[in-house]
Amino acid sequence: MVTKMTFLERLRGGDLMVSDGATGTNLQDRGLERGKSGEAWVFERPEEIVRLHIDFIQAGSDIILTCTFGANCMRAGKEIAAGSVEELNRRAVKLAREAVGDLPVFVAGSMGPLGQLIKPLGTLTVEEAYAAYLQQAKALVEGGVDLLLVETQFDIAEASTAVKAAKAAGSLPVVCSFSYDRGTRTMMGTNPAKMAEAIVPLGVDALGINCGRSLEENLKALKELKTVSSLPVWFKPNAGLPQVDASGNTSYSVTPQEMGALAAEWLASGAQVAGGCCGTSPQHLAQIAKTVKGK
Amino acid sequence: MEPLLKEIYDSIINANQIVTAAKVKEALEKGFGPGMILNEAMVPGMAEVGRLFEEGEYFVPEMLISARAMQAGMTVLKPSMVAANLKAVGKVVAGTVKGDLHDIGKNLVCMMLEGAAFEIIDLGSDVAPDRFVETVKQTGANMIVMSALLTTTMPNMKATIEALKVAGLRDKVKVMVGGAPLTTKYANDIGADGYAPDASRAVALAKTLAAG
């Protein structure tokens, strides 16, 4: 039997890998009510979460993300009625593990922003933010993830705090990904260079770009990031911009074929892990995987 | 612009709240009317901050600290405004819709609107349609500002507009919406009066709606 390589071994070996697609958009397509977060289904419809993970794995994912983006004590208010924040995170990991089975697919523990700004711009203290992230990271580690993913970040103070908590929660690899939703800057004005300057010294294993605005702008941010850091890059852009009708049905303008074709340029520009954020269906992901694995 | 008013204007753009408060006090002592200080120095200062934000020169932190300078000036100015019987441009009920806890954008809009001399009643986040309606009833507000960051919570904007209709209040208030996943088309589809892509443009829209 061949021993499975770890995420870090594959990352450091320069292997190209495929992450997954959108969680929220796809769960909505499968009936998640408007106004409800995906985390609620970890308790209510766990079979749907597993199903989506399996769909991504079958589409070619080497890494799937737990359904825990907002599973921290600041955001997961109603979703944890059936248990604690820890329980929500552990269960979500279990669902991902169930989907993976014996396959050589890694489970990344997703940790999104807390939704509040840190002092002095906001009201949250660094200590409070650290405690919230540490609680989530520890539960994800206990649950058995292969790596921790601090994602969709926009503020250096918050992201640094999250990375420190992720590192303190265990000895797993940590990836930190920012969302540049004002072109190649985050809403706080942070560009890839400033991000790298602050985050690389914290000892992350890869830097990432996810969500953001258009595919063109995300690609520009990727190119900028490659000029300032030699760390592996995780790249998970939206499938274009969302169009929403009055009933709240969301559609994304970029087709799976278009996304797959664009992925070639992501790799050429230095992305090592590729996938998609909002709007990325398993069909989109399959096309991305085809491009990545055809290399 | 009068040099003293220019100093107030600059202090807001440069986000120096100590200077703003001191200069507003000085201007009042020198006999400048509160309406003049507000409309010729402070509001234009915030408008310039908004323009710099739209152009990508300023980001959220710069906008937040400028809004604080504006607030520091308002604190000094308010007693004189009351004495001079100066009314707010409009009374706004603001909130992030039900199911949505994101309030960073909404807070920015509130600060910018306050900077443009609107009176704000901020209901915070996760605000149910009924609460918007009740607050309008109780306060006589003439505008509602709703925010949503999630495609999953956006339909609650429509639900709020429907609730206003049921309560017979739709004609009494202007409804503005905003948030990352929104578009002008969506605002039109749900029957809102307008959509703004960011806090700065929300002010421009609110002024237009208040005038109409």
JSON list of N, CA, C and O in Angstrom, two decimals, chain A residues 28 32-36 74-75 78 115-117 120-122 154 182 185-189 242 244-248 250, chain B residues 53-54 56 58-61 64-65 68 98-99 101-104 126 151-156 158 181 183 186 189-190:
[
{"chain": "A", "resi": 28, "resn": "GLN", "atom": "N", "xyz": [-27.88, 26.50, -1.58]},
{"chain": "A", "resi": 28, "resn": "GLN", "atom": "CA", "xyz": [-29.13, 27.19, -1.94]},
{"chain": "A", "resi": 28, "resn": "GLN", "atom": "C", "xyz": [-29.79, 26.51, -3.13]},
{"chain": "A", "resi": 28, "resn": "GLN", "atom": "O", "xyz": [-31.01, 26.34, -3.16]},
{"chain": "A", "resi": 32, "resn": "LEU", "atom": "N", "xyz": [-31.47, 25.18, 0.40]},
{"chain": "A", "resi": 32, "resn": "LEU", "atom": "CA", "xyz": [-31.22, 25.96, 1.62]},
{"chain": "A", "resi": 32, "resn": "LEU", "atom": "C", "xyz": [-32.03, 27.25, 1.52]},
{"chain": "A", "resi": 32, "resn": "LEU", "atom": "O", "xyz": [-31.92, 27.98, 0.54]},
{"chain": "A", "resi": 33, "resn": "GLU", "atom": "N", "xyz": [-32.86, 27.49, 2.54]},
{"chain": "A", "resi": 33, "resn": "GLU", "atom": "CA", "xyz": [-33.73, 28.67, 2.50]},
{"chain": "A", "resi": 33, "resn": "GLU", "atom": "C", "xyz": [-32.92, 29.94, 2.50]},
{"chain": "A", "resi": 33, "resn": "GLU", "atom": "O", "xyz": [-31.86, 30.01, 3.11]},
{"chain": "A", "resi": 34, "resn": "ARG", "atom": "N", "xyz": [-33.50, 30.96, 1.86]},
{"chain": "A", "resi": 34, "resn": "ARG", "atom": "CA", "xyz": [-32.87, 32.29, 1.89]},
{"chain": "A", "resi": 34, "resn": "ARG", "atom": "C", "xyz": [-32.90, 32.77, 3.35]},
{"chain": "A", "resi": 34, "resn": "ARG", "atom": "O", "xyz": [-33.89, 32.56, 4.05]},
{"chain": "A", "resi": 35, "resn": "GLY", "atom": "N", "xyz": [-31.84, 33.39, 3.77]},
{"chain": "A", "resi": 35, "resn": "GLY", "atom": "CA", "xyz": [-31.82, 33.91, 5.13]},
{"chain": "A", "resi": 35, "resn": "GLY", "atom": "C", "xyz": [-31.19, 32.94, 6.11]},
{"chain": "A", "resi": 35, "resn": "GLY", "atom": "O", "xyz": [-31.06, 33.24, 7.29]},
{"chain": "A", "resi": 36, "resn": "LYS", "atom": "N", "xyz": [-30.82, 31.78, 5.62]},
{"chain": "A", "resi": 36, "resn": "LYS", "atom": "CA", "xyz": [-30.24, 30.78, 6.49]},
{"chain": "A", "resi": 36, "resn": "LYS", "atom": "C", "xyz": [-28.81, 30.54, 6.05]},
{"chain": "A", "resi": 36, "resn": "LYS", "atom": "O", "xyz": [-28.51, 30.58, 4.86]},
{"chain": "A", "resi": 74, "resn": "MET", "atom": "N", "xyz": [-19.02, 34.52, 17.23]},
{"chain": "A", "resi": 74, "resn": "MET", "atom": "CA", "xyz": [-19.55, 35.84, 16.94]},
{"chain": "A", "resi": 74, "resn": "MET", "atom": "C", "xyz": [-20.66, 35.77, 15.88]},
{"chain": "A", "resi": 74, "resn": "MET", "atom": "O", "xyz": [-21.46, 36.68, 15.76]},
{"chain": "A", "resi": 75, "resn": "ARG", "atom": "N", "xyz": [-20.63, 34.76, 15.06]},
{"chain": "A", "resi": 75, "resn": "ARG", "atom": "CA", "xyz": [-21.56, 34.73, 13.93]},
{"chain": "A", "resi": 75, "resn": "ARG", "atom": "C", "xyz": [-22.58, 33.61, 13.95]},
{"chain": "A", "resi": 75, "resn": "ARG", "atom": "O", "xyz": [-23.64, 33.74, 13.36]},
{"chain": "A", "resi": 78, "resn": "LYS", "atom": "N", "xyz": [-27.79, 31.50, 15.56]},
{"chain": "A", "resi": 78, "resn": "LYS", "atom": "CA", "xyz": [-28.92, 30.58, 15.50]},
{"chain": "A", "resi": 78, "resn": "LYS", "atom": "C", "xyz": [-28.54, 29.16, 15.11]},
{"chain": "A", "resi": 78, "resn": "LYS", "atom": "O", "xyz": [-29.21, 28.22, 15.47]},
{"chain": "A", "resi": 115, "resn": "GLY", "atom": "N", "xyz": [-16.91, 39.19, 11.29]},
{"chain": "A", "resi": 115, "resn": "GLY", "atom": "CA", "xyz": [-18.03, 40.09, 10.95]},
{"chain": "A", "resi": 115, "resn": "GLY", "atom": "C", "xyz": [-18.05, 41.39, 11.72]},
{"chain": "A", "resi": 115, "resn": "GLY", "atom": "O", "xyz": [-19.01, 42.15, 11.63]},
{"chain": "A", "resi": 116, "resn": "GLN", "atom": "N", "xyz": [-17.02, 41.62, 12.51]},
{"chain": "A", "resi": 116, "resn": "GLN", "atom": "CA", "xyz": [-16.92, 42.90, 13.23]},
{"chain": "A", "resi": 116, "resn": "GLN", "atom": "C", "xyz": [-15.49, 43.40, 13.10]},
{"chain": "A", "resi": 116, "resn": "GLN", "atom": "O", "xyz": [-14.57, 42.61, 12.95]},
{"chain": "A", "resi": 117, "resn": "LEU", "atom": "N", "xyz": [-15.33, 44.70, 13.18]},
{"chain": "A", "resi": 117, "resn": "LEU", "atom": "CA", "xyz": [-13.99, 45.26, 13.06]},
{"chain": "A", "resi": 117, "resn": "LEU", "atom": "C", "xyz": [-13.30, 45.31, 14.42]},
{"chain": "A", "resi": 117, "resn": "LEU", "atom": "O", "xyz": [-13.93, 45.54, 15.44]},
{"chain": "A", "resi": 120, "resn": "PRO", "atom": "N", "xyz": [-8.87, 49.98, 16.78]},
{"chain": "A", "resi": 120, "resn": "PRO", "atom": "CA", "xyz": [-9.73, 51.11, 17.14]},
{"chain": "A", "resi": 120, "resn": "PRO", "atom": "C", "xyz": [-10.84, 51.39, 16.12]},
{"chain": "A", "resi": 120, "resn": "PRO", "atom": "O", "xyz": [-11.70, 52.21, 16.39]},
{"chain": "A", "resi": 121, "resn": "LEU", "atom": "N", "xyz": [-10.83, 50.70, 14.97]},
{"chain": "A", "resi": 121, "resn": "LEU", "atom": "CA", "xyz": [-11.86, 50.99, 13.96]},
{"chain": "A", "resi": 121, "resn": "LEU", "atom": "C", "xyz": [-13.21, 50.42, 14.36]},
{"chain": "A", "resi": 121, "resn": "LEU", "atom": "O", "xyz": [-14.24, 50.96, 14.04]},
{"chain": "A", "resi": 122, "resn": "GLY", "atom": "N", "xyz": [-13.18, 49.29, 15.05]},
{"chain": "A", "resi": 122, "resn": "GLY", "atom": "CA", "xyz": [-14.43, 48.67, 15.49]},
{"chain": "A", "resi": 122, "resn": "GLY", "atom": "C", "xyz": [-14.46, 48.56, 17.00]},
{"chain": "A", "resi": 122, "resn": "GLY", "atom": "O", "xyz": [-13.73, 49.27, 17.69]},
{"chain": "A", "resi": 154, "resn": "PHE", "atom": "N", "xyz": [-9.87, 40.55, 5.18]},
{"chain": "A", "resi": 154, "resn": "PHE", "atom": "CA", "xyz": [-9.69, 41.86, 4.55]},
{"chain": "A", "resi": 154, "resn": "PHE", "atom": "C", "xyz": [-8.86, 42.80, 5.41]},
{"chain": "A", "resi": 154, "resn": "PHE", "atom": "O", "xyz": [-8.37, 43.81, 4.96]},
{"chain": "A", "resi": 182, "resn": "ARG", "atom": "N", "xyz": [-11.94, 45.40, -3.57]},
{"chain": "A", "resi": 182, "resn": "ARG", "atom": "CA", "xyz": [-11.87, 46.71, -4.25]},
{"chain": "A", "resi": 182, "resn": "ARG", "atom": "C", "xyz": [-10.70, 46.65, -5.23]},
{"chain": "A", "resi": 182, "resn": "ARG", "atom": "O", "xyz": [-9.69, 47.32, -5.08]},
{"chain": "A", "resi": 185, "resn": "ARG", "atom": "N", "xyz": [-7.15, 45.70, -3.90]},
{"chain": "A", "resi": 185, "resn": "ARG", "atom": "CA", "xyz": [-7.09, 46.09, -2.49]},
{"chain": "A", "resi": 185, "resn": "ARG", "atom": "C", "xyz": [-8.30, 45.51, -1.78]},
{"chain": "A", "resi": 185, "resn": "ARG", "atom": "O", "xyz": [-9.35, 45.34, -2.38]},
{"chain": "A", "resi": 186, "resn": "THR", "atom": "N", "xyz": [-8.15, 45.26, -0.49]},
{"chain": "A", "resi": 186, "resn": "THR", "atom": "CA", "xyz": [-9.31, 44.86, 0.29]},
{"chain": "A", "resi": 186, "resn": "THR", "atom": "C", "xyz": [-10.08, 46.12, 0.67]},
{"chain": "A", "resi": 186, "resn": "THR", "atom": "O", "xyz": [-9.61, 47.23, 0.41]},
{"chain": "A", "resi": 187, "resn": "MET", "atom": "N", "xyz": [-11.24, 45.95, 1.29]},
{"chain": "A", "resi": 187, "resn": "MET", "atom": "CA", "xyz": [-12.00, 47.15, 1.68]},
{"chain": "A", "resi": 187, "resn": "MET", "atom": "C", "xyz": [-11.23, 48.02, 2.66]},
{"chain": "A", "resi": 187, "resn": "MET", "atom": "O", "xyz": [-11.52, 49.21, 2.82]},
{"chain": "A", "resi": 188, "resn": "MET", "atom": "N", "xyz": [-10.23, 47.44, 3.34]},
{"chain": "A", "resi": 188, "resn": "MET", "atom": "CA", "xyz": [-9.43, 48.23, 4.27]},
{"chain": "A", "resi": 188, "resn": "MET", "atom": "C", "xyz": [-8.25, 48.90, 3.56]},
{"chain": "A", "resi": 188, "resn": "MET", "atom": "O", "xyz": [-7.45, 49.59, 4.18]},
{"chain": "A", "resi": 189, "resn": "GLY", "atom": "N", "xyz": [-8.12, 48.65, 2.27]},
{"chain": "A", "resi": 189, "resn": "GLY", "atom": "CA", "xyz": [-7.03, 49.26, 1.51]},
{"chain": "A", "resi": 189, "resn": "GLY", "atom": "C", "xyz": [-5.78, 48.41, 1.43]},
{"chain": "A", "resi": 189, "resn": "GLY", "atom": "O", "xyz": [-4.76, 48.84, 0.89]},
{"chain": "A", "resi": 242, "resn": "PRO", "atom": "N", "xyz": [-22.33, 38.05, -9.04]},
{"chain": "A", "resi": 242, "resn": "PRO", "atom": "CA", "xyz": [-23.66, 37.47, -8.91]},
{"chain": "A", "resi": 242, "resn": "PRO", "atom": "C", "xyz": [-24.77, 38.34, -9.48]},
{"chain": "A", "resi": 242, "resn": "PRO", "atom": "O", "xyz": [-24.72, 39.56, -9.39]},
{"chain": "A", "resi": 244, "resn": "VAL", "atom": "N", "xyz": [-28.85, 38.60, -9.00]},
{"chain": "A", "resi": 244, "resn": "VAL", "atom": "CA", "xyz": [-29.90, 38.06, -8.13]},
{"chain": "A", "resi": 244, "resn": "VAL", "atom": "C", "xyz": [-31.25, 38.60, -8.58]},
{"chain": "A", "resi": 244, "resn": "VAL", "atom": "O", "xyz": [-31.39, 39.80, -8.81]},
{"chain": "A", "resi": 245, "resn": "ASP", "atom": "N", "xyz": [-32.24, 37.72, -8.71]},
{"chain": "A", "resi": 245, "resn": "ASP", "atom": "CA", "xyz": [-33.56, 38.23, -9.07]},
{"chain": "A", "resi": 245, "resn": "ASP", "atom": "C", "xyz": [-34.34, 38.57, -7.81]},
{"chain": "A", "resi": 245, "resn": "ASP", "atom": "O", "xyz": [-33.86, 38.35, -6.69]},
{"chain": "A", "resi": 246, "resn": "ALA", "atom": "N", "xyz": [-35.56, 39.11, -7.98]},
{"chain": "A", "resi": 246, "resn": "ALA", "atom": "CA", "xyz": [-36.32, 39.61, -6.83]},
{"chain": "A", "resi": 246, "resn": "ALA", "atom": "C", "xyz": [-36.65, 38.52, -5.82]},
{"chain": "A", "resi": 246, "resn": "ALA", "atom": "O", "xyz": [-36.83, 38.79, -4.63]},
{"chain": "A", "resi": 247, "resn": "SER", "atom": "N", "xyz": [-36.72, 37.28, -6.25]},
{"chain": "A", "resi": 247, "resn": "SER", "atom": "CA", "xyz": [-37.03, 36.21, -5.29]},
{"chain": "A", "resi": 247, "resn": "SER", "atom": "C", "xyz": [-35.77, 35.70, -4.61]},
{"chain": "A", "resi": 247, "resn": "SER", "atom": "O", "xyz": [-35.83, 34.78, -3.80]},
{"chain": "A", "resi": 248, "resn": "GLY", "atom": "N", "xyz": [-34.64, 36.27, -4.97]},
{"chain": "A", "resi": 248, "resn": "GLY", "atom": "CA", "xyz": [-33.41, 35.89, -4.30]},
{"chain": "A", "resi": 248, "resn": "GLY", "atom": "C", "xyz": [-32.67, 34.75, -4.97]},
{"chain": "A", "resi": 248, "resn": "GLY", "atom": "O", "xyz": [-31.74, 34.18, -4.41]},
{"chain": "A", "resi": 250, "resn": "THR", "atom": "N", "xyz": [-29.96, 33.34, -7.19]},
{"chain": "A", "resi": 250, "resn": "THR", "atom": "CA", "xyz": [-28.67, 33.87, -7.61]},
{"chain": "A", "resi": 250, "resn": "THR", "atom": "C", "xyz": [-28.15, 33.12, -8.83]},
{"chain": "A", "resi": 250, "resn": "THR", "atom": "O", "xyz": [-28.25, 31.90, -8.88]},
{"chain": "B", "resi": 53, "resn": "PHE", "atom": "N", "xyz": [-13.05, 58.14, -1.42]},
{"chain": "B", "resi": 53, "resn": "PHE", "atom": "CA", "xyz": [-13.33, 56.71, -1.27]},
{"chain": "B", "resi": 53, "resn": "PHE", "atom": "C", "xyz": [-13.73, 56.11, -2.61]},
{"chain": "B", "resi": 53, "resn": "PHE", "atom": "O", "xyz": [-13.23, 55.07, -3.02]},
{"chain": "B", "resi": 54, "resn": "GLU", "atom": "N", "xyz": [-14.62, 56.80, -3.30]},
{"chain": "B", "resi": 54, "resn": "GLU", "atom": "CA", "xyz": [-15.07, 56.30, -4.61]},
{"chain": "B", "resi": 54, "resn": "GLU", "atom": "C", "xyz": [-13.90, 56.17, -5.57]},
{"chain": "B", "resi": 54, "resn": "GLU", "atom": "O", "xyz": [-13.87, 55.26, -6.39]},
{"chain": "B", "resi": 56, "resn": "GLY", "atom": "N", "xyz": [-10.93, 55.39, -4.88]},
{"chain": "B", "resi": 56, "resn": "GLY", "atom": "CA", "xyz": [-9.95, 54.39, -4.47]},
{"chain": "B", "resi": 56, "resn": "GLY", "atom": "C", "xyz": [-8.74, 55.00, -3.77]},
{"chain": "B", "resi": 56, "resn": "GLY", "atom": "O", "xyz": [-7.71, 54.37, -3.58]},
{"chain": "B", "resi": 58, "resn": "TYR", "atom": "N", "xyz": [-9.16, 56.68, -0.70]},
{"chain": "B", "resi": 58, "resn": "TYR", "atom": "CA", "xyz": [-9.45, 56.34, 0.69]},
{"chain": "B", "resi": 58, "resn": "TYR", "atom": "C", "xyz": [-10.11, 54.97, 0.76]},
{"chain": "B", "resi": 58, "resn": "TYR", "atom": "O", "xyz": [-10.81, 54.57, -0.18]},
{"chain": "B", "resi": 59, "resn": "PHE", "atom": "N", "xyz": [-9.91, 54.27, 1.87]},
{"chain": "B", "resi": 59, "resn": "PHE", "atom": "CA", "xyz": [-10.56, 52.99, 2.11]},
{"chain": "B", "resi": 59, "resn": "PHE", "atom": "C", "xyz": [-11.36, 53.09, 3.40]},
{"chain": "B", "resi": 59, "resn": "PHE", "atom": "O", "xyz": [-11.46, 54.17, 3.98]},
{"chain": "B", "resi": 60, "resn": "VAL", "atom": "N", "xyz": [-11.89, 51.96, 3.86]},
{"chain": "B", "resi": 60, "resn": "VAL", "atom": "CA", "xyz": [-12.77, 51.99, 5.03]},
{"chain": "B", "resi": 60, "resn": "VAL", "atom": "C", "xyz": [-12.12, 52.67, 6.26]},
{"chain": "B", "resi": 60, "resn": "VAL", "atom": "O", "xyz": [-12.77, 53.48, 6.92]},
{"chain": "B", "resi": 61, "resn": "PRO", "atom": "N", "xyz": [-10.87, 52.38, 6.60]},
{"chain": "B", "resi": 61, "resn": "PRO", "atom": "CA", "xyz": [-10.30, 53.01, 7.80]},
{"chain": "B", "resi": 61, "resn": "PRO", "atom": "C", "xyz": [-10.29, 54.53, 7.72]},
{"chain": "B", "resi": 61, "resn": "PRO", "atom": "O", "xyz": [-10.67, 55.20, 8.68]},
{"chain": "B", "resi": 64, "resn": "LEU", "atom": "N", "xyz": [-13.79, 55.82, 8.19]},
{"chain": "B", "resi": 64, "resn": "LEU", "atom": "CA", "xyz": [-14.25, 55.70, 9.57]},
{"chain": "B", "resi": 64, "resn": "LEU", "atom": "C", "xyz": [-13.68, 56.79, 10.45]},
{"chain": "B", "resi": 64, "resn": "LEU", "atom": "O", "xyz": [-14.39, 57.38, 11.27]},
{"chain": "B", "resi": 65, "resn": "ILE", "atom": "N", "xyz": [-12.39, 57.08, 10.29]},
{"chain": "B", "resi": 65, "resn": "ILE", "atom": "CA", "xyz": [-11.82, 58.08, 11.20]},
{"chain": "B", "resi": 65, "resn": "ILE", "atom": "C", "xyz": [-12.25, 59.50, 10.80]},
{"chain": "B", "resi": 65, "resn": "ILE", "atom": "O", "xyz": [-12.40, 60.35, 11.65]},
{"chain": "B", "resi": 68, "resn": "ARG", "atom": "N", "xyz": [-15.46, 60.00, 12.36]},
{"chain": "B", "resi": 68, "resn": "ARG", "atom": "CA", "xyz": [-15.32, 60.32, 13.79]},
{"chain": "B", "resi": 68, "resn": "ARG", "atom": "C", "xyz": [-15.02, 61.80, 14.01]},
{"chain": "B", "resi": 68, "resn": "ARG", "atom": "O", "xyz": [-15.50, 62.41, 14.96]},
{"chain": "B", "resi": 98, "resn": "LYS", "atom": "N", "xyz": [-33.08, 40.98, 8.46]},
{"chain": "B", "resi": 98, "resn": "LYS", "atom": "CA", "xyz": [-33.24, 39.75, 9.24]},
{"chain": "B", "resi": 98, "resn": "LYS", "atom": "C", "xyz": [-32.35, 38.63, 8.70]},
{"chain": "B", "resi": 98, "resn": "LYS", "atom": "O", "xyz": [-32.24, 38.44, 7.49]},
{"chain": "B", "resi": 99, "resn": "GLY", "atom": "N", "xyz": [-31.72, 37.94, 9.62]},
{"chain": "B", "resi": 99, "resn": "GLY", "atom": "CA", "xyz": [-30.87, 36.82, 9.25]},
{"chain": "B", "resi": 99, "resn": "GLY", "atom": "C", "xyz": [-29.45, 37.21, 8.92]},
{"chain": "B", "resi": 99, "resn": "GLY", "atom": "O", "xyz": [-28.58, 36.38, 8.72]},
{"chain": "B", "resi": 101, "resn": "LEU", "atom": "N", "xyz": [-26.01, 39.35, 9.92]},
{"chain": "B", "resi": 101, "resn": "LEU", "atom": "CA", "xyz": [-25.35, 39.98, 11.06]},
{"chain": "B", "resi": 101, "resn": "LEU", "atom": "C", "xyz": [-24.27, 40.99, 10.65]},
{"chain": "B", "resi": 101, "resn": "LEU", "atom": "O", "xyz": [-23.60, 41.56, 11.47]},
{"chain": "B", "resi": 102, "resn": "HIS", "atom": "N", "xyz": [-24.12, 41.18, 9.34]},
{"chain": "B", "resi": 102, "resn": "HIS", "atom": "CA", "xyz": [-23.05, 42.06, 8.87]},
{"chain": "B", "resi": 102, "resn": "HIS", "atom": "C", "xyz": [-23.44, 43.51, 9.05]},
{"chain": "B", "resi": 102, "resn": "HIS", "atom": "O", "xyz": [-24.38, 43.97, 8.44]},
{"chain": "B", "resi": 103, "resn": "ASP", "atom": "N", "xyz": [-22.68, 44.24, 9.87]},
{"chain": "B", "resi": 103, "resn": "ASP", "atom": "CA", "xyz": [-23.08, 45.63, 9.99]},
{"chain": "B", "resi": 103, "resn": "ASP", "atom": "C", "xyz": [-21.97, 46.63, 9.74]},
{"chain": "B", "resi": 103, "resn": "ASP", "atom": "O", "xyz": [-22.13, 47.81, 9.97]},
{"chain": "B", "resi": 104, "resn": "ILE", "atom": "N", "xyz": [-20.85, 46.17, 9.20]},
{"chain": "B", "resi": 104, "resn": "ILE", "atom": "CA", "xyz": [-19.75, 47.10, 8.94]},
{"chain": "B", "resi": 104, "resn": "ILE", "atom": "C", "xyz": [-20.17, 48.13, 7.88]},
{"chain": "B", "resi": 104, "resn": "ILE", "atom": "O", "xyz": [-20.03, 49.34, 8.07]},
{"chain": "B", "resi": 126, "resn": "ASP", "atom": "N", "xyz": [-29.71, 42.06, 11.93]},
{"chain": "B", "resi": 126, "resn": "ASP", "atom": "CA", "xyz": [-30.74, 41.04, 12.11]},
{"chain": "B", "resi": 126, "resn": "ASP", "atom": "C", "xyz": [-32.09, 41.69, 12.46]},
{"chain": "B", "resi": 126, "resn": "ASP", "atom": "O", "xyz": [-32.77, 41.30, 13.40]},
{"chain": "B", "resi": 151, "resn": "THR", "atom": "N", "xyz": [-26.58, 36.78, -0.21]},
{"chain": "B", "resi": 151, "resn": "THR", "atom": "CA", "xyz": [-27.64, 36.55, -1.18]},
{"chain": "B", "resi": 151, "resn": "THR", "atom": "C", "xyz": [-28.81, 35.84, -0.49]},
{"chain": "B", "resi": 151, "resn": "THR", "atom": "O", "xyz": [-29.94, 35.95, -0.92]},
{"chain": "B", "resi": 152, "resn": "THR", "atom": "N", "xyz": [-28.50, 35.14, 0.59]},
{"chain": "B", "resi": 152, "resn": "THR", "atom": "CA", "xyz": [-29.55, 34.41, 1.31]},
{"chain": "B", "resi": 152, "resn": "THR", "atom": "C", "xyz": [-30.46, 35.31, 2.12]},
{"chain": "B", "resi": 152, "resn": "THR", "atom": "O", "xyz": [-31.58, 34.94, 2.44]},
{"chain": "B", "resi": 153, "resn": "THR", "atom": "N", "xyz": [-29.99, 36.50, 2.48]},
{"chain": "B", "resi": 153, "resn": "THR", "atom": "CA", "xyz": [-30.82, 37.38, 3.32]},
{"chain": "B", "resi": 153, "resn": "THR", "atom": "C", "xyz": [-31.45, 38.52, 2.53]},
{"chain": "B", "resi": 153, "resn": "THR", "atom": "O", "xyz": [-32.37, 39.18, 3.02]},
{"chain": "B", "resi": 154, "resn": "MET", "atom": "N", "xyz": [-30.97, 38.72, 1.31]},
{"chain": "B", "resi": 154, "resn": "MET", "atom": "CA", "xyz": [-31.50, 39.80, 0.48]},
{"chain": "B", "resi": 154, "resn": "MET", "atom": "C", "xyz": [-33.03, 39.79, 0.34]},
{"chain": "B", "resi": 154, "resn": "MET", "atom": "O", "xyz": [-33.65, 40.85, 0.36]},
{"chain": "B", "resi": 155, "resn": "PRO", "atom": "N", "xyz": [-33.66, 38.61, 0.21]},
{"chain": "B", "resi": 155, "resn": "PRO", "atom": "CA", "xyz": [-35.13, 38.60, 0.07]},
{"chain": "B", "resi": 155, "resn": "PRO", "atom": "C", "xyz": [-35.85, 39.25, 1.25]},
{"chain": "B", "resi": 155, "resn": "PRO", "atom": "O", "xyz": [-37.00, 39.66, 1.12]},
{"chain": "B", "resi": 156, "resn": "ASN", "atom": "N", "xyz": [-35.18, 39.38, 2.39]},
{"chain": "B", "resi": 156, "resn": "ASN", "atom": "CA", "xyz": [-35.83, 40.04, 3.52]},
{"chain": "B", "resi": 156, "resn": "ASN", "atom": "C", "xyz": [-35.99, 41.54, 3.30]},
{"chain": "B", "resi": 156, "resn": "ASN", "atom": "O", "xyz": [-36.75, 42.20, 4.02]},
{"chain": "B", "resi": 158, "resn": "LYS", "atom": "N", "xyz": [-37.18, 42.65, 0.42]},
{"chain": "B", "resi": 158, "resn": "LYS", "atom": "CA", "xyz": [-38.49, 42.64, -0.23]},
{"chain": "B", "resi": 158, "resn": "LYS", "atom": "C", "xyz": [-39.58, 42.44, 0.83]},
{"chain": "B", "resi": 158, "resn": "LYS", "atom": "O", "xyz": [-40.62, 43.12, 0.81]},
{"chain": "B", "resi": 181, "resn": "PRO", "atom": "N", "xyz": [-23.93, 42.04, -2.55]},
{"chain": "B", "resi": 181, "resn": "PRO", "atom": "CA", "xyz": [-24.50, 41.31, -3.69]},
{"chain": "B", "resi": 181, "resn": "PRO", "atom": "C", "xyz": [-25.59, 42.06, -4.44]},
{"chain": "B", "resi": 181, "resn": "PRO", "atom": "O", "xyz": [-26.17, 41.54, -5.39]},
{"chain": "B", "resi": 183, "resn": "THR", "atom": "N", "xyz": [-27.74, 45.00, -6.67]},
{"chain": "B", "resi": 183, "resn": "THR", "atom": "CA", "xyz": [-27.62, 45.75, -7.92]},
{"chain": "B", "resi": 183, "resn": "THR", "atom": "C", "xyz": [-28.80, 46.71, -8.01]},
{"chain": "B", "resi": 183, "resn": "THR", "atom": "O", "xyz": [-29.79, 46.56, -7.29]},
{"chain": "B", "resi": 186, "resn": "TYR", "atom": "N", "xyz": [-31.87, 44.75, -8.91]},
{"chain": "B", "resi": 186, "resn": "TYR", "atom": "CA", "xyz": [-32.51, 44.08, -7.78]},
{"chain": "B", "resi": 186, "resn": "TYR", "atom": "C", "xyz": [-33.37, 45.08, -7.00]},
{"chain": "B", "resi": 186, "resn": "TYR", "atom": "O", "xyz": [-34.51, 44.79, -6.63]},
{"chain": "B", "resi": 189, "resn": "ASP", "atom": "N", "xyz": [-36.45, 45.66, -8.88]},
{"chain": "B", "resi": 189, "resn": "ASP", "atom": "CA", "xyz": [-37.32, 44.48, -8.87]},
{"chain": "B", "resi": 189, "resn": "ASP", "atom": "C", "xyz": [-38.12, 44.35, -7.58]},
{"chain": "B", "resi": 189, "resn": "ASP", "atom": "O", "xyz": [-39.26, 43.91, -7.59]},
{"chain": "B", "resi": 190, "resn": "ILE", "atom": "N", "xyz": [-37.50, 44.70, -6.45]},
{"chain": "B", "resi": 190, "resn": "ILE", "atom": "CA", "xyz": [-38.22, 44.53, -5.18]},
{"chain": "B", "resi": 190, "resn": "ILE", "atom": "C", "xyz": [-39.02, 45.78, -4.81]},
{"chain": "B", "resi": 190, "resn": "ILE", "atom": "O", "xyz": [-39.68, 45.81, -3.79]}
]
